[in-house]
mmCIF file of C-alpha atoms in Angstrom:
data_model
loop_
_atom_site.group_PDB
_atom_site.id
_atom_site.type_symbol
_atom_site.label_atom_id
_atom_site.label_comp_id
_atom_site.label_asym_id
_atom_site.label_seq_id
_atom_site.Cartn_x
_atom_site.Cartn_y
_atom_site.Cartn_z
ATOM 1 C CA MET W 1 -157.553 2.611 -6.438
ATOM 2 C CA LYS W 2 -158.197 2.107 -2.790
ATOM 3 C CA ASP W 3 -161.143 4.380 -2.946
ATOM 4 C CA PHE W 4 -162.153 2.758 -6.214
ATOM 5 C CA TRP W 5 -162.482 -0.774 -4.800
ATOM 6 C CA ASN W 6 -164.310 0.622 -1.289
ATOM 7 C CA GLU W 7 -166.627 2.087 -3.425
ATOM 8 C CA ARG W 8 -166.948 -1.041 -5.807
ATOM 9 C CA TYR W 9 -167.616 -3.217 -2.608
ATOM 10 C CA ALA W 10 -169.784 -0.675 -0.698
ATOM 11 C CA ASP W 11 -173.268 -2.360 -2.373
ATOM 12 C CA GLU W 12 -175.039 -4.672 -0.554
ATOM 13 C CA GLU W 13 -174.873 -7.253 -3.485
ATOM 14 C CA PHE W 14 -171.328 -9.190 -3.628
ATOM 15 C CA VAL W 15 -170.055 -8.173 -6.846
ATOM 16 C CA TYR W 16 -168.358 -10.952 -7.951
ATOM 17 C CA GLY W 17 -170.651 -13.512 -6.332
ATOM 18 C CA THR W 18 -170.494 -15.745 -3.206
ATOM 19 C CA LYS W 19 -169.424 -18.815 -5.075
ATOM 20 C CA PRO W 20 -165.645 -19.232 -4.996
ATOM 21 C CA ASN W 21 -163.902 -18.806 -8.255
ATOM 22 C CA ALA W 22 -163.986 -22.483 -10.701
ATOM 23 C CA PHE W 23 -160.533 -22.585 -11.211
ATOM 24 C CA PHE W 24 -159.409 -22.154 -7.875
ATOM 25 C CA LYS W 25 -162.346 -24.815 -6.475
ATOM 26 C CA LYS W 26 -161.027 -27.099 -8.478
ATOM 27 C CA GLN W 27 -157.607 -26.588 -7.212
ATOM 28 C CA ILE W 28 -158.334 -26.398 -3.920
ATOM 29 C CA ASP W 29 -160.564 -29.937 -3.736
ATOM 30 C CA ASP W 30 -157.597 -31.748 -4.576
ATOM 31 C CA LEU W 31 -155.543 -30.099 -1.916
ATOM 32 C CA LYS W 32 -154.785 -31.658 1.686
ATOM 33 C CA PRO W 33 -156.100 -28.903 3.860
ATOM 34 C CA GLY W 34 -153.562 -26.324 5.349
ATOM 35 C CA LYS W 35 -152.244 -22.574 5.870
ATOM 36 C CA ILE W 36 -153.835 -20.769 2.555
ATOM 37 C CA LEU W 37 -152.821 -17.302 1.329
ATOM 38 C CA LEU W 38 -154.974 -15.235 -0.353
ATOM 39 C CA PRO W 39 -153.987 -11.849 -1.648
ATOM 40 C CA ALA W 40 -156.300 -9.396 -2.732
ATOM 41 C CA ASP W 41 -159.339 -11.507 -2.330
ATOM 42 C CA GLY W 42 -161.911 -8.671 -1.926
ATOM 43 C CA GLU W 43 -165.504 -9.345 -0.315
ATOM 44 C CA GLY W 44 -163.897 -13.403 0.416
ATOM 45 C CA ARG W 45 -165.750 -15.869 -1.667
ATOM 46 C CA ASN W 46 -162.379 -17.963 -2.257
ATOM 47 C CA SER W 47 -161.436 -17.389 1.394
ATOM 48 C CA VAL W 48 -164.605 -18.757 2.768
ATOM 49 C CA TYR W 49 -164.841 -21.673 0.512
ATOM 50 C CA ALA W 50 -161.378 -22.521 1.879
ATOM 51 C CA ALA W 51 -162.286 -22.542 5.198
ATOM 52 C CA GLU W 52 -165.091 -24.319 4.082
ATOM 53 C CA LYS W 53 -163.110 -27.110 3.343
ATOM 54 C CA GLY W 54 -160.769 -27.098 6.380
ATOM 55 C CA TRP W 55 -158.013 -24.576 5.555
ATOM 56 C CA ASP W 56 -156.442 -22.232 7.935
ATOM 57 C CA VAL W 57 -157.035 -19.028 5.842
ATOM 58 C CA VAL W 58 -155.558 -15.554 5.565
ATOM 59 C CA ALA W 59 -156.247 -12.759 3.129
ATOM 60 C CA VAL W 60 -155.309 -9.683 2.433
ATOM 61 C CA ASP W 61 -156.774 -6.663 0.898
ATOM 62 C CA TYR W 62 -156.717 -3.257 1.480
ATOM 63 C CA SER W 63 -160.501 -2.733 1.124
ATOM 64 C CA HIS W 64 -162.056 -1.930 4.217
ATOM 65 C CA THR W 65 -165.818 -2.442 2.676
ATOM 66 C CA ALA W 66 -164.506 -5.426 1.489
ATOM 67 C CA LYS W 67 -162.962 -6.902 4.504
ATOM 68 C CA GLU W 68 -166.784 -5.924 6.454
ATOM 69 C CA LYS W 69 -168.509 -8.266 3.600
ATOM 70 C CA ALA W 70 -165.888 -11.240 3.852
ATOM 71 C CA LEU W 71 -166.446 -11.406 7.588
ATOM 72 C CA LYS W 72 -169.954 -11.499 7.432
ATOM 73 C CA LEU W 73 -170.067 -14.148 4.350
ATOM 74 C CA ALA W 74 -167.718 -16.485 6.711
ATOM 75 C CA GLU W 75 -170.262 -15.655 9.578
ATOM 76 C CA LYS W 76 -173.085 -16.757 7.350
ATOM 77 C CA LYS W 77 -171.150 -20.176 6.488
ATOM 78 C CA ASP W 78 -170.146 -20.216 10.433
ATOM 79 C CA VAL W 79 -166.442 -20.592 9.599
ATOM 80 C CA LYS W 80 -163.736 -18.384 10.715
ATOM 81 C CA ILE W 81 -160.739 -16.561 7.962
ATOM 82 C CA THR W 82 -158.148 -14.060 9.101
ATOM 83 C CA TYR W 83 -158.531 -10.993 7.083
ATOM 84 C CA ASP W 84 -155.646 -8.231 7.403
ATOM 85 C CA LEU W 85 -156.096 -4.875 6.254
ATOM 86 C CA SER W 86 -153.127 -3.777 4.007
ATOM 87 C CA ASP W 87 -151.580 -2.639 0.721
ATOM 88 C CA LEU W 88 -150.001 -5.857 -0.614
ATOM 89 C CA SER W 89 -146.865 -3.980 -1.333
ATOM 90 C CA GLU W 90 -146.091 -3.373 2.488
ATOM 91 C CA TYR W 91 -147.427 -6.357 4.017
ATOM 92 C CA ASP W 92 -145.326 -8.572 5.930
ATOM 93 C CA PHE W 93 -145.752 -11.957 4.763
ATOM 94 C CA GLY W 94 -143.589 -13.693 6.539
ATOM 95 C CA ASN W 95 -141.299 -16.912 5.367
ATOM 96 C CA ASN W 96 -142.245 -20.568 5.010
ATOM 97 C CA ARG W 97 -145.545 -19.953 6.575
ATOM 98 C CA PHE W 98 -148.163 -21.315 3.779
ATOM 99 C CA ASP W 99 -149.013 -24.465 2.192
ATOM 100 C CA ALA W 100 -150.834 -22.650 -0.373
ATOM 101 C CA ALA W 101 -151.337 -19.386 -2.029
ATOM 102 C CA ALA W 102 -153.879 -18.296 -4.744
ATOM 103 C CA PHE W 103 -153.741 -15.354 -6.574
ATOM 104 C CA ILE W 104 -157.148 -15.025 -8.510
ATOM 105 C CA TYR W 105 -157.590 -11.890 -10.494
ATOM 106 C CA VAL W 106 -154.822 -10.249 -8.627
ATOM 107 C CA HIS W 107 -153.914 -7.184 -11.001
ATOM 108 C CA LEU W 108 -151.213 -4.781 -9.584
ATOM 109 C CA PRO W 109 -149.156 -1.862 -10.935
ATOM 110 C CA ARG W 110 -145.908 -2.692 -12.679
ATOM 111 C CA SER W 111 -143.958 -0.928 -9.908
ATOM 112 C CA ILE W 112 -144.874 -3.444 -7.347
ATOM 113 C CA ILE W 113 -145.819 -6.851 -8.855
ATOM 114 C CA LYS W 114 -142.111 -8.635 -8.561
ATOM 115 C CA GLU W 115 -142.052 -7.724 -5.123
ATOM 116 C CA VAL W 116 -144.861 -8.683 -4.402
ATOM 117 C CA TYR W 117 -144.984 -11.977 -5.736
ATOM 118 C CA SER W 118 -141.492 -12.188 -4.514
ATOM 119 C CA ASN W 119 -142.479 -11.920 -1.376
ATOM 120 C CA ILE W 120 -145.522 -14.514 -1.423
ATOM 121 C CA ILE W 121 -143.414 -16.931 -2.845
ATOM 122 C CA LYS W 122 -141.042 -16.246 -0.002
ATOM 123 C CA SER W 123 -143.702 -17.070 2.727
ATOM 124 C CA LEU W 124 -144.952 -20.360 1.286
ATOM 125 C CA LYS W 125 -143.072 -23.827 2.561
ATOM 126 C CA PRO W 126 -141.085 -25.914 -0.049
ATOM 127 C CA GLY W 127 -143.810 -28.124 -2.157
ATOM 128 C CA ALA W 128 -146.839 -25.600 -1.312
ATOM 129 C CA THR W 129 -148.933 -25.087 -4.318
ATOM 130 C CA ILE W 130 -149.850 -21.863 -6.499
ATOM 131 C CA ILE W 131 -153.168 -21.315 -8.192
ATOM 132 C CA ILE W 132 -153.271 -18.407 -10.639
ATOM 133 C CA GLU W 133 -156.164 -17.213 -13.114
ATOM 134 C CA VAL W 134 -155.692 -13.975 -14.023
ATOM 135 C CA TYR W 135 -156.661 -11.761 -17.591
ATOM 136 C CA SER W 136 -154.407 -11.876 -20.345
ATOM 137 C CA VAL W 137 -153.458 -8.869 -22.472
ATOM 138 C CA ASP W 138 -155.768 -10.389 -25.189
ATOM 139 C CA GLN W 139 -159.099 -9.083 -22.646
ATOM 140 C CA LEU W 140 -158.558 -5.937 -24.232
ATOM 141 C CA GLY W 141 -161.489 -4.781 -25.926
ATOM 142 C CA ARG W 142 -163.947 -7.188 -24.278
ATOM 143 C CA ASP W 143 -166.490 -6.208 -21.613
ATOM 144 C CA SER W 144 -166.322 -9.548 -19.803
ATOM 145 C CA GLY W 145 -163.982 -7.911 -16.800
ATOM 146 C CA GLY W 146 -161.050 -6.831 -15.916
ATOM 147 C CA PRO W 147 -158.444 -3.762 -16.095
ATOM 148 C CA LYS W 148 -158.518 -1.931 -19.150
ATOM 149 C CA ASP W 149 -154.851 -1.015 -18.928
ATOM 150 C CA GLU W 150 -152.421 -3.398 -20.868
ATOM 151 C CA ARG W 151 -149.549 -2.802 -18.277
ATOM 152 C CA VAL W 152 -151.435 -4.756 -15.272
ATOM 153 C CA LEU W 153 -152.469 -7.543 -17.464
ATOM 154 C CA TYR W 154 -150.857 -10.687 -18.259
ATOM 155 C CA THR W 155 -148.769 -12.759 -20.836
ATOM 156 C CA LYS W 156 -147.505 -16.194 -19.917
ATOM 157 C CA GLU W 157 -144.287 -14.505 -20.463
ATOM 158 C CA LYS W 158 -144.611 -12.123 -17.644
ATOM 159 C CA LEU W 159 -145.962 -14.803 -15.752
ATOM 160 C CA ARG W 160 -143.161 -17.324 -15.716
ATOM 161 C CA GLY W 161 -140.837 -14.510 -14.745
ATOM 162 C CA LEU W 162 -143.194 -13.695 -11.352
ATOM 163 C CA LEU W 163 -142.800 -17.066 -10.733
ATOM 164 C CA ALA W 164 -139.316 -17.533 -10.825
ATOM 165 C CA GLY W 165 -137.931 -20.270 -8.340
ATOM 166 C CA THR W 166 -141.041 -21.985 -8.269
ATOM 167 C CA ASP W 167 -141.918 -25.179 -10.567
ATOM 168 C CA ILE W 168 -144.380 -24.472 -13.059
ATOM 169 C CA GLU W 169 -146.844 -27.536 -13.478
ATOM 170 C CA ARG W 170 -148.920 -25.872 -15.730
ATOM 171 C CA MET W 171 -149.628 -22.808 -17.456
ATOM 172 C CA GLU W 172 -152.395 -21.593 -20.441
ATOM 173 C CA GLU W 173 -154.179 -19.438 -22.120
ATOM 174 C CA MET W 174 -157.444 -19.975 -23.064
ATOM 175 C CA GLU W 175 -160.949 -18.369 -23.645
ATOM 176 C CA ILE W 176 -163.274 -19.322 -20.432
ATOM 177 C CA ASP W 177 -167.141 -18.411 -20.022
ATOM 178 C CA LEU W 178 -167.204 -16.414 -16.661
ATOM 179 C CA SER W 179 -169.877 -15.525 -14.623
ATOM 180 C CA GLU W 180 -169.099 -14.167 -10.992
ATOM 181 C CA GLY W 181 -171.736 -11.873 -10.061
ATOM 182 C CA ARG W 182 -172.111 -8.566 -12.521
ATOM 183 C CA HIS W 183 -168.453 -7.514 -13.250
ATOM 184 C CA HIS W 184 -167.171 -10.813 -14.521
ATOM 185 C CA VAL W 185 -169.623 -12.168 -16.672
ATOM 186 C CA GLY W 186 -169.094 -13.683 -20.321
ATOM 187 C CA LYS W 187 -166.114 -14.586 -22.691
ATOM 188 C CA ALA W 188 -162.962 -13.959 -21.186
ATOM 189 C CA MET W 189 -159.202 -14.396 -21.947
ATOM 190 C CA VAL W 190 -157.245 -15.593 -19.042
ATOM 191 C CA ILE W 191 -154.000 -17.587 -17.780
ATOM 192 C CA ARG W 192 -154.696 -20.439 -15.462
ATOM 193 C CA ALA W 193 -151.686 -21.836 -13.926
ATOM 194 C CA VAL W 194 -150.199 -24.363 -11.098
ATOM 195 C CA ALA W 195 -147.016 -24.284 -9.549
ATOM 196 C CA THR W 196 -144.891 -25.596 -6.574
ATOM 197 C CA ALA W 197 -142.683 -23.720 -4.124
ATOM 198 C CA VAL W 198 -139.109 -24.920 -3.915
#
């Protein structure tokens, strides 16, 4: 999969655009800036936006072509982000470090997803906000983006299990109109959630 993402991000064009995810933006705009973790943030559109809002940003992704573009975008916007190149299953997120984290279209193999979520939740301070937008299993058959493998798509029940040990403030499955570059376009079925670390 690393080769797939390196190849996808190799184009000069930002494949998911340079504007932040709309749900992420709405949530982050209402929070007091602190230190935020953005796993699998690709070309950095959400990381750079958070930095523009005054957040101390740590992004983690394993695509070197994505990192290069994210750092260029940050430079263009005159902000700084920390962008660590690593597989999420091997990264040391630490403990009690972050005031927020966002999973924006983070779709992982079953073999590692529980461990990754658990490690990220452990890295959050009590009261930290978790922001999530991911494709639902009902996205299958649509051409508006996302994995074509049901095993890496989400149900609300699956997401509740992954967020064990947090207070889930909201979780809803809904159809939205996506317009994020050329790979996230059209009507899509997603799950949006906000939770608080305890």
